[in-house]
mmCIF file of C-alpha atoms in Angstrom:
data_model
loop_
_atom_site.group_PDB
_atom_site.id
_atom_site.type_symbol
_atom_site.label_atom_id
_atom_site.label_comp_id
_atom_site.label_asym_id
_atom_site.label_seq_id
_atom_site.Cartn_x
_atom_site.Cartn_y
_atom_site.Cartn_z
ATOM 1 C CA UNK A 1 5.130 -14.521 -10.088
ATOM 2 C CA UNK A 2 3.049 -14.683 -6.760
ATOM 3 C CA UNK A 3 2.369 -12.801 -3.921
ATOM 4 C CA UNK A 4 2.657 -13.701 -0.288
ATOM 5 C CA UNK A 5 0.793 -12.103 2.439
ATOM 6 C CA UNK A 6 2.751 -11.565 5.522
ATOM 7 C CA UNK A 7 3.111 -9.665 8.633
ATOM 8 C CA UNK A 8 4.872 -6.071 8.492
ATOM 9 C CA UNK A 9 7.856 -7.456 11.056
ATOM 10 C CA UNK A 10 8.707 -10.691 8.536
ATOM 11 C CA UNK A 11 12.074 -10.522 8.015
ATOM 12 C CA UNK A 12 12.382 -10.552 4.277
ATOM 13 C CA UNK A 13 9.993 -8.117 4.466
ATOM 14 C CA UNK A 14 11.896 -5.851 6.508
ATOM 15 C CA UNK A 15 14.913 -6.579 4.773
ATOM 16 C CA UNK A 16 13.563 -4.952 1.053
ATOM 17 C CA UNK A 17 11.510 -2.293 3.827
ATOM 18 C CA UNK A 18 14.780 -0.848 4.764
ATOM 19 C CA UNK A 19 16.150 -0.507 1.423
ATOM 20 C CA UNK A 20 13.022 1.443 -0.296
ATOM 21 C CA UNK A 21 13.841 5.210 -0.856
ATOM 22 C CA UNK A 22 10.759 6.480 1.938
ATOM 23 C CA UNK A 23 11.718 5.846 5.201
ATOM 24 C CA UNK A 24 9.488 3.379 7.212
ATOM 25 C CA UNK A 25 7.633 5.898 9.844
ATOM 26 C CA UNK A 26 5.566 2.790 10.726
ATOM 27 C CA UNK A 27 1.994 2.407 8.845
ATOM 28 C CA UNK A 28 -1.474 3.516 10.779
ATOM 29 C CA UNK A 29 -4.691 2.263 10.520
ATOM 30 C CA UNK A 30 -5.549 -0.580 8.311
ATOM 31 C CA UNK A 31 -3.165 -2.579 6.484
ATOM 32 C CA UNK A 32 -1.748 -5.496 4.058
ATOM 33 C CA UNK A 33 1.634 -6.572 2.940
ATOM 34 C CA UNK A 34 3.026 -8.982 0.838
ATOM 35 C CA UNK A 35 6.300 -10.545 -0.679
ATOM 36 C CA UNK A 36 7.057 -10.696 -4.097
ATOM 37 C CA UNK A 37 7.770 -14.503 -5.475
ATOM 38 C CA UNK A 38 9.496 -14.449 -8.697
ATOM 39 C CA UNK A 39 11.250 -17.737 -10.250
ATOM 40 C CA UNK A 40 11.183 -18.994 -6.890
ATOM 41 C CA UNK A 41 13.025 -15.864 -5.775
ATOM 42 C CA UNK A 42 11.942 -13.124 -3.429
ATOM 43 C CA UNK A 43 12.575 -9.950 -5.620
ATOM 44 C CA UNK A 44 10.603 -7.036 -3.260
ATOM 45 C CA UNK A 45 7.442 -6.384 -1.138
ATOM 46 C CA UNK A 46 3.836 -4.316 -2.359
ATOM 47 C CA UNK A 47 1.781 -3.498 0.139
ATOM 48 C CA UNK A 48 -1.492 -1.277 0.900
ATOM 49 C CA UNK A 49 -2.740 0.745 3.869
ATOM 50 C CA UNK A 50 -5.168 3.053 5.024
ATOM 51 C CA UNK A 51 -5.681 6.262 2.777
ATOM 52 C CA UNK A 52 -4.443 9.247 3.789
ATOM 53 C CA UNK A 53 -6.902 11.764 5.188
ATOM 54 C CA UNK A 54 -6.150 14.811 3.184
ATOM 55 C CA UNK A 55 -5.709 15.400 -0.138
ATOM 56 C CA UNK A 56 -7.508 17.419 -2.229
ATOM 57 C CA UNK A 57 -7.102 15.952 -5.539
ATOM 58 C CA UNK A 58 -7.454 12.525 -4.184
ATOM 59 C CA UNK A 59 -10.997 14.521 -2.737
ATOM 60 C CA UNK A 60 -12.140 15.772 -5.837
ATOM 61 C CA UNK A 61 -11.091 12.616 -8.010
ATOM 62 C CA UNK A 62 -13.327 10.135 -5.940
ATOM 63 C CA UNK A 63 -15.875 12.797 -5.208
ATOM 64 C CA UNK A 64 -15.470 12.203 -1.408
ATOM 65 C CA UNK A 65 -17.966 14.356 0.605
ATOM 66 C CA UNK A 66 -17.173 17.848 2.728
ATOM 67 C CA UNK A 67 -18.478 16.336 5.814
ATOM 68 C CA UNK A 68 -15.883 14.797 7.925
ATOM 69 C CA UNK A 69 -17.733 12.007 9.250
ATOM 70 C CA UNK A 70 -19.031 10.520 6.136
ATOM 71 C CA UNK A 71 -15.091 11.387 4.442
ATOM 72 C CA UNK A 72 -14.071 9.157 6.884
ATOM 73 C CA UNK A 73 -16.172 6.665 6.242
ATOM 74 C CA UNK A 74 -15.381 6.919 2.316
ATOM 75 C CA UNK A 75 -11.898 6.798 2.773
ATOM 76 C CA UNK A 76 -12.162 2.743 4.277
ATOM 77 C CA UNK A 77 -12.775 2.098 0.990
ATOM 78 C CA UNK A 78 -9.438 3.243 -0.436
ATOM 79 C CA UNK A 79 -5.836 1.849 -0.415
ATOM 80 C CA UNK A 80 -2.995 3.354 -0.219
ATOM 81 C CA UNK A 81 -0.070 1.413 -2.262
ATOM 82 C CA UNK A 82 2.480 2.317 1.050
ATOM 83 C CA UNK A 83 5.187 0.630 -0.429
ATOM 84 C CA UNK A 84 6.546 -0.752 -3.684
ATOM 85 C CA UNK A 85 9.955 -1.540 -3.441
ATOM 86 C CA UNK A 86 10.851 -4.506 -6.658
ATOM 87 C CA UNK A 87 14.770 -5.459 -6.774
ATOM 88 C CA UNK A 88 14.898 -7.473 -10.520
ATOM 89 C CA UNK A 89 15.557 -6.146 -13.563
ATOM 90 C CA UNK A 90 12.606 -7.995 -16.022
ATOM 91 C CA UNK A 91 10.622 -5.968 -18.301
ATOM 92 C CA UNK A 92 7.320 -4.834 -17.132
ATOM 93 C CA UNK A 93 7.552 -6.500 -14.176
ATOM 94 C CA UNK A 94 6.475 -3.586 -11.976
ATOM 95 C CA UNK A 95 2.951 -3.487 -14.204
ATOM 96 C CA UNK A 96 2.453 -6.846 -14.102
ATOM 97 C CA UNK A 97 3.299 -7.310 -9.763
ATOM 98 C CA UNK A 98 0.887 -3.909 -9.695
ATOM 99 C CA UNK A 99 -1.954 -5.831 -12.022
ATOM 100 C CA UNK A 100 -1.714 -9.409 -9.662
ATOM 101 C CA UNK A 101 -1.650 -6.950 -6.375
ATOM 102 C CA UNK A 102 -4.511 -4.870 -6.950
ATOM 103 C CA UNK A 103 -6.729 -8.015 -7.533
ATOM 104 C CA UNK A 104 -5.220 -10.012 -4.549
ATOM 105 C CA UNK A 105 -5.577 -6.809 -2.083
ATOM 106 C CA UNK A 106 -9.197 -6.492 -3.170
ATOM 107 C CA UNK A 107 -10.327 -10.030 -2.358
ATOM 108 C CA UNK A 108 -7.831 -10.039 0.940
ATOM 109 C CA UNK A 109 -8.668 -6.563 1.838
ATOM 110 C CA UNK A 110 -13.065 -7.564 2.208
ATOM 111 C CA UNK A 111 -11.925 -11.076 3.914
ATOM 112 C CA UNK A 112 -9.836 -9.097 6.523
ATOM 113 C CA UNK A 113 -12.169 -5.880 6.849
ATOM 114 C CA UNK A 114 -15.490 -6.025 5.156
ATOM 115 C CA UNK A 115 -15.200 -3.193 2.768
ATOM 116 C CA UNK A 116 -14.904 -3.870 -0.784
ATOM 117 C CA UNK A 117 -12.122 -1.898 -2.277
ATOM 118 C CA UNK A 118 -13.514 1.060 -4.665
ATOM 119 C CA UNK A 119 -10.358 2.731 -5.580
ATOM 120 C CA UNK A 120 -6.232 3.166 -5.290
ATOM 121 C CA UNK A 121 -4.335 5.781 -4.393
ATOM 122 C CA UNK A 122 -0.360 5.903 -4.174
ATOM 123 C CA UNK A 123 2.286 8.954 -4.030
ATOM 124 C CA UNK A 124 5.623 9.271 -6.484
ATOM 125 C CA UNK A 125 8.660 11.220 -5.439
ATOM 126 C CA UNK A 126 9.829 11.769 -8.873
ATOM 127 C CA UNK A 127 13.727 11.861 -9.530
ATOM 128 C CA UNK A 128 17.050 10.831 -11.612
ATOM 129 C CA UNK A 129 18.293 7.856 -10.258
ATOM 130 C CA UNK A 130 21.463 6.325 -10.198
ATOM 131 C CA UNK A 131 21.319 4.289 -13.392
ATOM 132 C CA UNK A 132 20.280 7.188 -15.637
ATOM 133 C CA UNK A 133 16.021 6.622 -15.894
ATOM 134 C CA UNK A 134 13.609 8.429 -14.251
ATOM 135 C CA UNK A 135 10.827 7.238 -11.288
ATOM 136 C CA UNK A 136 8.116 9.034 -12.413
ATOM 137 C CA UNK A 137 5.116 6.566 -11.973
ATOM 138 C CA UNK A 138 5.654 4.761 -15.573
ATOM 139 C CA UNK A 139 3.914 1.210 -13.920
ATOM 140 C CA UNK A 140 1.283 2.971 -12.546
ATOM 141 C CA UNK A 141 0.044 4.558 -15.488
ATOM 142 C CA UNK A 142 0.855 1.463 -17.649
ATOM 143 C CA UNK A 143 -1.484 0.096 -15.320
ATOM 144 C CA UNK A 144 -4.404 2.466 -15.847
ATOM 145 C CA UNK A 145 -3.637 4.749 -12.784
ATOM 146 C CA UNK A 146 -4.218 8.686 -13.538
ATOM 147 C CA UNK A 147 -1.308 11.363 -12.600
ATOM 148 C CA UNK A 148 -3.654 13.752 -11.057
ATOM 149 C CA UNK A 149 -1.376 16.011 -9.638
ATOM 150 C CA UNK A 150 1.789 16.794 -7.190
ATOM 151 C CA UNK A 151 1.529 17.722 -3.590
ATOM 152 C CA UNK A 152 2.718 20.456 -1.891
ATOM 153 C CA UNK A 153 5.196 18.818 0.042
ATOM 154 C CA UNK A 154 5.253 18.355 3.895
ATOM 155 C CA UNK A 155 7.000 21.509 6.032
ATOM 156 C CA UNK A 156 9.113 20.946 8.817
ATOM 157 C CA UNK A 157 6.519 19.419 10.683
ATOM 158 C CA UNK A 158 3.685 16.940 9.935
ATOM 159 C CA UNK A 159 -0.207 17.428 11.315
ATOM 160 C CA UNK A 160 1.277 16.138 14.742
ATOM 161 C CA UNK A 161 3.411 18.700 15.102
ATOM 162 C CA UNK A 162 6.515 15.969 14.608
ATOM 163 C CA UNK A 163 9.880 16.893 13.123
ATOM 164 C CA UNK A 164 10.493 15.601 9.490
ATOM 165 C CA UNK A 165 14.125 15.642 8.818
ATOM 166 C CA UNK A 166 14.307 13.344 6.036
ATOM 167 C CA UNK A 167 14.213 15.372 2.567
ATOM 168 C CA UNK A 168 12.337 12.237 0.682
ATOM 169 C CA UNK A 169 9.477 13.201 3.479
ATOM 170 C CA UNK A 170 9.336 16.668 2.741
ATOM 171 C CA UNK A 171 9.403 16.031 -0.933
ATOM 172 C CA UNK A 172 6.938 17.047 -3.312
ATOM 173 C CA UNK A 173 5.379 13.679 -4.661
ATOM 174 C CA UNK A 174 3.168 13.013 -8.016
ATOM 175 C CA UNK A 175 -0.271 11.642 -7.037
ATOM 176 C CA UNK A 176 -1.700 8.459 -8.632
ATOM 177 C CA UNK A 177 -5.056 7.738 -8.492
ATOM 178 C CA UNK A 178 -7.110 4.697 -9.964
ATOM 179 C CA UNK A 179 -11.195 3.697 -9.659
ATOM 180 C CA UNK A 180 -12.488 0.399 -9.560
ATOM 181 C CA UNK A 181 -14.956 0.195 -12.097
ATOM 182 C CA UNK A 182 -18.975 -0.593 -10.814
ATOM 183 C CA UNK A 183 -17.851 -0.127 -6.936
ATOM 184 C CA UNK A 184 -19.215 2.525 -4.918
ATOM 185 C CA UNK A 185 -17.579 4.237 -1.710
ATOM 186 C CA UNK A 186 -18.193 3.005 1.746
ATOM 187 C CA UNK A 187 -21.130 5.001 3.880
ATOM 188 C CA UNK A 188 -20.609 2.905 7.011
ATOM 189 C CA UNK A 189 -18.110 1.196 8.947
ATOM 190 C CA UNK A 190 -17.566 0.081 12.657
ATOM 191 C CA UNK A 191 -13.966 0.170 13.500
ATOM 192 C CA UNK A 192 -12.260 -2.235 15.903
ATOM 193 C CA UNK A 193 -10.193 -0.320 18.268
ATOM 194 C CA UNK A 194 -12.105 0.219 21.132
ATOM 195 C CA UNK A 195 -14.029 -3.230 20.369
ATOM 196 C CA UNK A 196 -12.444 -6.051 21.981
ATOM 197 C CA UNK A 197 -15.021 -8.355 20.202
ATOM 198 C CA UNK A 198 -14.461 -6.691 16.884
ATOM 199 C CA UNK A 199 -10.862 -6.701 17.841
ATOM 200 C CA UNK A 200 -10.665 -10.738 17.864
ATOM 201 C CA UNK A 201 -12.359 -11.443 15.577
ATOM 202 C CA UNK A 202 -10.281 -8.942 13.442
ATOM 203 C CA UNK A 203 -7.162 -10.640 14.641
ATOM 204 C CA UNK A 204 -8.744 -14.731 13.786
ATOM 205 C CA UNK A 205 -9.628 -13.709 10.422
ATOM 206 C CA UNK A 206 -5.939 -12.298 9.851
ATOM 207 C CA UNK A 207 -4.610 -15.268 10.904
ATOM 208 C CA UNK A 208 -6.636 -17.299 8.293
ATOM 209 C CA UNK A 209 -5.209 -15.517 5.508
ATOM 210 C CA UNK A 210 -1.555 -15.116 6.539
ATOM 211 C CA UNK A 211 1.118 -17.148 5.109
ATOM 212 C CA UNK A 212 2.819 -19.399 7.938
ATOM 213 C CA UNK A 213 6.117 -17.883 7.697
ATOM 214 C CA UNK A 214 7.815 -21.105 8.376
ATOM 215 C CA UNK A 215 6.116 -22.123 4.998
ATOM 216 C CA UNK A 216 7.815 -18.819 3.257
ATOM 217 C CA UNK A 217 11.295 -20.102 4.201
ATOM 218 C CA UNK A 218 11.157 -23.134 3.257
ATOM 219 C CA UNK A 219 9.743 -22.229 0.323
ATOM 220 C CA UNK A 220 13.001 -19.955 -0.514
ATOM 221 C CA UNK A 221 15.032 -22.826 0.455
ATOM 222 C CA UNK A 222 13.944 -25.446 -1.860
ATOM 223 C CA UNK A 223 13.265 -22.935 -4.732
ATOM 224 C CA UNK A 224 9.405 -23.428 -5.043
#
């Protein structure tokens, strides 16, 4: 099993993207996905973003401060497992892509950004599915996340004001959390967007660690 970091438009990402049970809104903010490579086979995509601003479990959890401005700067040092979508039947193969992820993301995540990675945080809409089990979460916590709670559920509109019609959206979702042991939360970070030099550099460093996708193809091609 191996991961393979590529860009949020690849089309084999895409192609798993469309068939996960949240809709794809688009991801702000910071971000890494990845492929999954199993027996030369790609069987899904993991991927992490930017944490979400509020939540006050998450808050209390990580012990994230009151004041805005430092929150902010706390919350660099979270992910956000956006997406999980895994399409092959092995045992414990969800734990085990989770296990490879979280290390991968961590050493990615500082080469891309700068911020060492402190904790994880990821959101469960819990239901019956089609062939008679239950998501609930069960390779998260196998993995040493903690079910800290369950959201309220978005209304009819998000923070923006925006319609949600989609009833996954609107859900209410069980809320994973887990802490990296012997890091501490981020006080300080300089964000790129209205630095072009920060900007480039940003965008030379994320080519470094991309996969060519040519290289991905061929790769499904002959099997590797």
């Amino acid at each position: 099993m191996r991961l393979e970091l590529v860009k949020s438009s690849n089309p084999l990402y895409q192609k798993f993207r469309r068939s996960h049970y949240i809709p794809d809104r688009g991801t702000m903010g910071q971000q890494l996905q990845y492929l999954i490579f199993y027996e030369s086979e790609v069987v899904g995509i993991i991927g992490g973003a930017s944490a979400v601003f509020a939540n006050q479990a998450r808050d209390e959890f990580f012990g994230l401060a009151e004041e805005a401005e430092v929150k902010k700067h706390q919350l660099n040092s979270i992910v956000n497992n956006n997406v999980f979508r895994l399409e092959y039947p092995a045992p414990n193969l969800a734990t085990i892509v989770l296990s490879i992820w979280r290390k991968r993301i961590m050493e990615d995540w500082e080469k891309l950004y700068g911020v060492p990675i402190a904790g994880f945080e990821t959101f469960v809409v819990e239901e019956r599915l089609w062939n008679g089990k239950t998501r609930n979460g069960a390779c998260y916590s196998a993995d040493n996340w903690e079910m800290v709670g369950i959201t309220r559920g978005y209304g009819k509109t998000n923070a923006r004001g925006r319609e949600i019609k989609d009833k996954t959206l609107r859900s209410k979702k069980l809320v994973y959390y887990l802490r990296i042991k012997g890091r501490e939360l981020c006080d300080s970070y300089a964000a790129a967007w209205n630095d072009l030099d920060l900007k480039r550099d940003l965008r030379k460093r994320r080519d470094q660690i991309l996969s060519d996708p040519l290289d991905i193809v061929l790769d499904v091609i002959r099997g590797i």
